[in-house]
Short mmCIF file of C-alpha atoms in Angstrom, two decimals:
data_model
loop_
_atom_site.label_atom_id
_atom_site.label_comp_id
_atom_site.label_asym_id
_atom_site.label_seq_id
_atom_site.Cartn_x
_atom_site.Cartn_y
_atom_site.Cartn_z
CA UNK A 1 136.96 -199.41 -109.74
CA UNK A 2 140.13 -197.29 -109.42
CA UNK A 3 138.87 -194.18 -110.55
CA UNK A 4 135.72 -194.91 -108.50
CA UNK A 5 138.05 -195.51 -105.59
CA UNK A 6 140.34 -192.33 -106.05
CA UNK A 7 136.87 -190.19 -106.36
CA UNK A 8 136.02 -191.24 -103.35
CA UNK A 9 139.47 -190.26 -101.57
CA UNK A 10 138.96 -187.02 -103.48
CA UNK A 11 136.22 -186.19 -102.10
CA UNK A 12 137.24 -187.12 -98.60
CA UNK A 13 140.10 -185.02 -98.74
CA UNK A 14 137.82 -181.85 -99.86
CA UNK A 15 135.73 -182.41 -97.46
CA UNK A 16 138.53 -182.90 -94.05
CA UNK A 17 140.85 -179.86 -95.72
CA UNK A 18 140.80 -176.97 -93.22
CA UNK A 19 138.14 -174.59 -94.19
CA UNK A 20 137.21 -171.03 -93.24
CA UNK A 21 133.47 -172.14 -92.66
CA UNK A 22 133.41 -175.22 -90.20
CA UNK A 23 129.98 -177.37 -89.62
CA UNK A 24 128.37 -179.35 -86.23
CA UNK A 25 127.01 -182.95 -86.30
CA UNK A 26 124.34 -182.61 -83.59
CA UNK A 27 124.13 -186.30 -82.09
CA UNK A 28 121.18 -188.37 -80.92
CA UNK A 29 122.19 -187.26 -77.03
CA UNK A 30 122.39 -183.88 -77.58
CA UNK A 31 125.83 -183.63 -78.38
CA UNK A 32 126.93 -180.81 -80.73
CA UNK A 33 130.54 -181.62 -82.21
CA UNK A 34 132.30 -178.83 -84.86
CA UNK A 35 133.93 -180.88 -87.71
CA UNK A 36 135.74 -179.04 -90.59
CA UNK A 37 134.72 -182.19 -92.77
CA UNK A 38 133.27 -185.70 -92.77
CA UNK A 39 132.19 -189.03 -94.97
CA UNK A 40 129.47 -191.32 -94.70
CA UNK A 41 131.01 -194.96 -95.06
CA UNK A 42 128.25 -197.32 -95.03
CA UNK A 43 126.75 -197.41 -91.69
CA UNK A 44 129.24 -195.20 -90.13
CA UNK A 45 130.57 -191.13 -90.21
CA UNK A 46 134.25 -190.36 -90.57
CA UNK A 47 134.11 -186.90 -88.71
CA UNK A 48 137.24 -184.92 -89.86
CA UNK A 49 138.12 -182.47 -86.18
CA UNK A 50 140.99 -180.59 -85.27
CA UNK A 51 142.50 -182.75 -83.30
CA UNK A 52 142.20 -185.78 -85.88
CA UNK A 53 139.26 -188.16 -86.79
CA UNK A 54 136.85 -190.53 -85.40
CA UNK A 55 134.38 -192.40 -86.89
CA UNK A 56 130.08 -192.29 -85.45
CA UNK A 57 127.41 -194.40 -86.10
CA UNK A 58 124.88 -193.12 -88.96
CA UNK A 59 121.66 -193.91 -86.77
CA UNK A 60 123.46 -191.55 -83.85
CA UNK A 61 123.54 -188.47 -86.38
CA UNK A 62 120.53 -186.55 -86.04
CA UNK A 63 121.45 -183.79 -88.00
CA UNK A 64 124.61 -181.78 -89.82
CA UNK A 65 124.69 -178.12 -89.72
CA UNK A 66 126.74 -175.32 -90.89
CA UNK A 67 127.89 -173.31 -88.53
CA UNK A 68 126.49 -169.84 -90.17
CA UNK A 69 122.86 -171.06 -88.83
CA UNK A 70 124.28 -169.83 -85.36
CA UNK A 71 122.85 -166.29 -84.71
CA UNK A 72 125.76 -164.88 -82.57
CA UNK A 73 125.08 -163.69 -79.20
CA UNK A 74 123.94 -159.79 -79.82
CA UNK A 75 125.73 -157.49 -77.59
CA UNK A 76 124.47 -156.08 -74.58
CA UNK A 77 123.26 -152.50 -74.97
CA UNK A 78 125.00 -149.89 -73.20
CA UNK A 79 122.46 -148.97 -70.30
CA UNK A 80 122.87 -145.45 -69.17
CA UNK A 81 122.07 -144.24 -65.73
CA UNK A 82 118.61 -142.75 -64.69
CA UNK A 83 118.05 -139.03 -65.75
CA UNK A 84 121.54 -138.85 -67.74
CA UNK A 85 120.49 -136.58 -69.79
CA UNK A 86 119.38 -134.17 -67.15
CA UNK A 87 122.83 -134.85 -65.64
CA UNK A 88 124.41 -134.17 -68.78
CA UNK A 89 122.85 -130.85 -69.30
CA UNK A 90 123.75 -129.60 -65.95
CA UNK A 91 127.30 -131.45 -66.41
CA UNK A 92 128.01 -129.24 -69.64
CA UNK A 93 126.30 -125.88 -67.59
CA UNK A 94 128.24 -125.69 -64.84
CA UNK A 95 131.66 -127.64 -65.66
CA UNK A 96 131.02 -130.33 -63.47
CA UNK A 97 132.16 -133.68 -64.34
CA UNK A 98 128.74 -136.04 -65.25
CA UNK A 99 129.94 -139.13 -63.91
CA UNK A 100 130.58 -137.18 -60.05
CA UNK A 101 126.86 -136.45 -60.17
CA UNK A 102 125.72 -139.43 -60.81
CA UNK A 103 127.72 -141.09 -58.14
CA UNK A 104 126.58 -138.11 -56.33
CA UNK A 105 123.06 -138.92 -56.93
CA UNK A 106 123.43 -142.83 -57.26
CA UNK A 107 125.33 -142.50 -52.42
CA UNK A 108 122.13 -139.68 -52.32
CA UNK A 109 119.18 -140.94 -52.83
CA UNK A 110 119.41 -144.01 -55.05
CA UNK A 111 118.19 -142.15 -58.30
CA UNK A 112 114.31 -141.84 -56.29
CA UNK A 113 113.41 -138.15 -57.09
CA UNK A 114 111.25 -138.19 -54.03
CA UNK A 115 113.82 -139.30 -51.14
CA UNK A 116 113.32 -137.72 -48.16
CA UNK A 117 116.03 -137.98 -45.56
CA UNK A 118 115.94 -137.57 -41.20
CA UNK A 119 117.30 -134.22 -41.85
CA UNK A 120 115.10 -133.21 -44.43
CA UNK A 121 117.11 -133.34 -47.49
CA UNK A 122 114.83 -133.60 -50.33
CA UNK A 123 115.01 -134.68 -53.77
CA UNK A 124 117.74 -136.83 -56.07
CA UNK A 125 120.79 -134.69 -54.24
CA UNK A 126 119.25 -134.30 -50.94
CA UNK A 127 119.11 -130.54 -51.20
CA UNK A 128 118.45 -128.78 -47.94
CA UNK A 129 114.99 -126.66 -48.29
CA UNK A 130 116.95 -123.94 -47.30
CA UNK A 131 119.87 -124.32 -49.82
CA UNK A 132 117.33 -125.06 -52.48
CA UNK A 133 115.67 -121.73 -52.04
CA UNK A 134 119.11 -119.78 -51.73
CA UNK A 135 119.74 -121.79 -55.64
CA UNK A 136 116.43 -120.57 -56.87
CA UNK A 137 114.51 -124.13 -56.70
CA UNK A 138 110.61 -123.75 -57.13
CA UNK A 139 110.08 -127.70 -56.89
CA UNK A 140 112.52 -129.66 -54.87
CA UNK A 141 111.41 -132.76 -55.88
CA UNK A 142 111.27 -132.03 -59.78
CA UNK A 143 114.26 -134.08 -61.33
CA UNK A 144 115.81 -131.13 -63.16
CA UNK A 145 115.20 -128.27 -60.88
CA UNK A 146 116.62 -130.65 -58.53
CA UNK A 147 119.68 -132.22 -60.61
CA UNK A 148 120.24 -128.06 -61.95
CA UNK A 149 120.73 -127.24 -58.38
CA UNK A 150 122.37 -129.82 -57.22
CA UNK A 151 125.33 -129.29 -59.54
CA UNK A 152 125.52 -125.98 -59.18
CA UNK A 153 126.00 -126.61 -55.53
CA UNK A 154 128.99 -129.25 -56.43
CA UNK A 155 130.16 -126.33 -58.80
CA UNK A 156 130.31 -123.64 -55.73
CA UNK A 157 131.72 -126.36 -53.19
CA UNK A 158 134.71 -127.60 -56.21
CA UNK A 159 135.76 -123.87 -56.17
CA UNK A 160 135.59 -122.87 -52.54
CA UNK A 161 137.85 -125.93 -51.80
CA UNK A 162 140.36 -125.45 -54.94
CA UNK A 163 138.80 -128.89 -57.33
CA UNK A 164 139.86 -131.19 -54.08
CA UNK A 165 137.17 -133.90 -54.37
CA UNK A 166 137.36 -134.71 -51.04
CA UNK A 167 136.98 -131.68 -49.40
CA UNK A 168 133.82 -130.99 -51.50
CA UNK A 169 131.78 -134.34 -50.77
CA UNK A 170 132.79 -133.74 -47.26
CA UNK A 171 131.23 -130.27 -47.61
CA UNK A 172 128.28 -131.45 -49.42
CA UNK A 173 127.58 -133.95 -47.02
CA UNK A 174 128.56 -132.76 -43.48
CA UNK A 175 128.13 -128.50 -44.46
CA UNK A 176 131.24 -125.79 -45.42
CA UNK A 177 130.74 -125.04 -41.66
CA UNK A 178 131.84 -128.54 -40.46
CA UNK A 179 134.78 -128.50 -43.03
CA UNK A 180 135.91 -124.69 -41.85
CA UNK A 181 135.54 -125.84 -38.08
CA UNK A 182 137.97 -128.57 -38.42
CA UNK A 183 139.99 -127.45 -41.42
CA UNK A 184 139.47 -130.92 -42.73
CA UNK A 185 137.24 -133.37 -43.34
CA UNK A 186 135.13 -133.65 -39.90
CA UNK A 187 135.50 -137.01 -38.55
CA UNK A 188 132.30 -138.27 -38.53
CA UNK A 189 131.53 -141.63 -39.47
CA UNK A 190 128.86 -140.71 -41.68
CA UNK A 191 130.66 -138.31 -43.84
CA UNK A 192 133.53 -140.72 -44.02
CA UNK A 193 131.59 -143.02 -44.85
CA UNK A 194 129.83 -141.16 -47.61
CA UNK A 195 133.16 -139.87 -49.16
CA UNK A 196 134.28 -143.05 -49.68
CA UNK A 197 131.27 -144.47 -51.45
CA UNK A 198 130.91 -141.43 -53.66
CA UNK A 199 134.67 -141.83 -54.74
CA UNK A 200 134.20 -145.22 -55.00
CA UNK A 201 131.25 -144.85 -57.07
CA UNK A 202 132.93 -142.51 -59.16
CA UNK A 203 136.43 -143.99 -59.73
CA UNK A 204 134.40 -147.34 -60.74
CA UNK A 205 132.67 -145.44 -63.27
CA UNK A 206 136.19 -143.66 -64.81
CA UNK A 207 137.85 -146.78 -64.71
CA UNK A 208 135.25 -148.27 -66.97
CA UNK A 209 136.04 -145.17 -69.70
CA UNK A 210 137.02 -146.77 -72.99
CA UNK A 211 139.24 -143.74 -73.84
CA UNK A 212 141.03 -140.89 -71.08
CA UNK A 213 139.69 -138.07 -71.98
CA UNK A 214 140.83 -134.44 -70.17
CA UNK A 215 139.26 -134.39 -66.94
CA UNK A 216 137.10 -131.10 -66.17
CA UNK A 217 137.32 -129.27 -62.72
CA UNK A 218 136.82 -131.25 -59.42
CA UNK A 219 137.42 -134.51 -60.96
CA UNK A 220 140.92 -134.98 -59.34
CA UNK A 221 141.68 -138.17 -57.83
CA UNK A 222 142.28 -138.30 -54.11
CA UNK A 223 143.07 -141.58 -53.07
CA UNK A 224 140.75 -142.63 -50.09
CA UNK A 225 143.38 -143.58 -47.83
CA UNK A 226 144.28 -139.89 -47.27
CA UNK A 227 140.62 -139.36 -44.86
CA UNK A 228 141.08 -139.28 -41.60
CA UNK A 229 139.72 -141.71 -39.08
CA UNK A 230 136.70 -141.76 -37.46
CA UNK A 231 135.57 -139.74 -34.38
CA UNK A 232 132.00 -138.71 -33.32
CA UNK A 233 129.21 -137.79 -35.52
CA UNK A 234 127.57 -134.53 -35.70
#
């Protein structure tokens, strides 16, 4: 009876000890609990938890599992951004950071390769039919041609203005002419607006960078605050 009796406490005390590789009693009302060991004693189970014991009717235990039946939650995979690798291309071509075009692209048209604005910009980067021609485009509305251009236009406007990011959406959006005219960024609501959502767009998507890496031309940070107010639109 004693050795019987000391078995038993034996084996109780294997089964409560902390262990690497835990187990869940699933209950009759749905209830999972995570036990690192238990005992059947008659009619009853002496769950073994981390904060101590308790004991659970047998005919309440559905069913004891070990925990490696879980399938863990599978990441989520990394989703890239519509035509990235058209982006990328034109990114690496002209020196332009990737992640300004496609904020660029995301304030332009929404990634739809057939937007057509009121002032008949065309295309993912709203190119100007006239601008377009001047870059050598042959289909505005083909996602590369259009992407090609569009950077190369970025490229152009990021020297003209010495890399400041501001001064170059502003251009991009309102024309070089409107920047020369007021020797800043013309204080339209529109192109205030759009600055801000670009750089927005684009500081979200930098912030989000697992490592800093050495940031290529025109990818300065300007902090928003230094636009000017609004005045009239063009």
């Amino acid at each position: 009876m004693r050795l019987k009796r000391a078995a038993l406490l034996l084996s109780f005390a294997v089964l409560a000890a902390p262990s690497l590789r835990a187990e869940y009693v699933v209950l009759r009302s749905g209830q999972r609990l995570r036990v690192t060991g238990y005992q059947l004693l008659g009619d009853k189970y002496r769950l073994q938890m981390a904060g101590g014991s308790v004991e659970i009717a047998a005919e309440d235990v559905v069913a004891i599992e070990p925990e490696d039946v879980f399938t863990p939650v599978p990441s989520k995979p990394v989703v890239k951004p519509p035509f990235r690798e058209l982006v990328e291309a034109a990114a690496a071509r002209y020196s332009v950071d990737a992640d300004l075009i496609t904020s660029v692209i995301a304030v332009e048209s929404n990634f739809d390769p057939k937007a057509l604005s009121r002032k008949n910009a065309r295309g993912l980067m709203q190119l100007l039919p006239e601008t377009a021609a001047r870059l050598g485009v042959q289909n505005i509305y083909d996602p590369q041609e259009n992407i090609d251009a569009g950077t190369r236009y970025l490229r152009e406007l990021l020297q003209k203005y010495n890399n400041d990011l501001v001064l170059t959406l502003a251009a991009y959006n309102a024309g070089p002419e409107r920047v020369q005219q007021y020797g800043r960024v013309p204080p339209f609501p529109e192109t205030l607006s759009y600055v801000r959502r670009v750089k927005r767009s684009y500081d979200k998507s930098k912030s989000k960078a697992s490592t800093k890496t050495p940031a290529p031309p025109g990818t300065g940070a300007i902090a928003a605050s230094s636009l000017p107010r609004a005045g009239r639109s063009p």
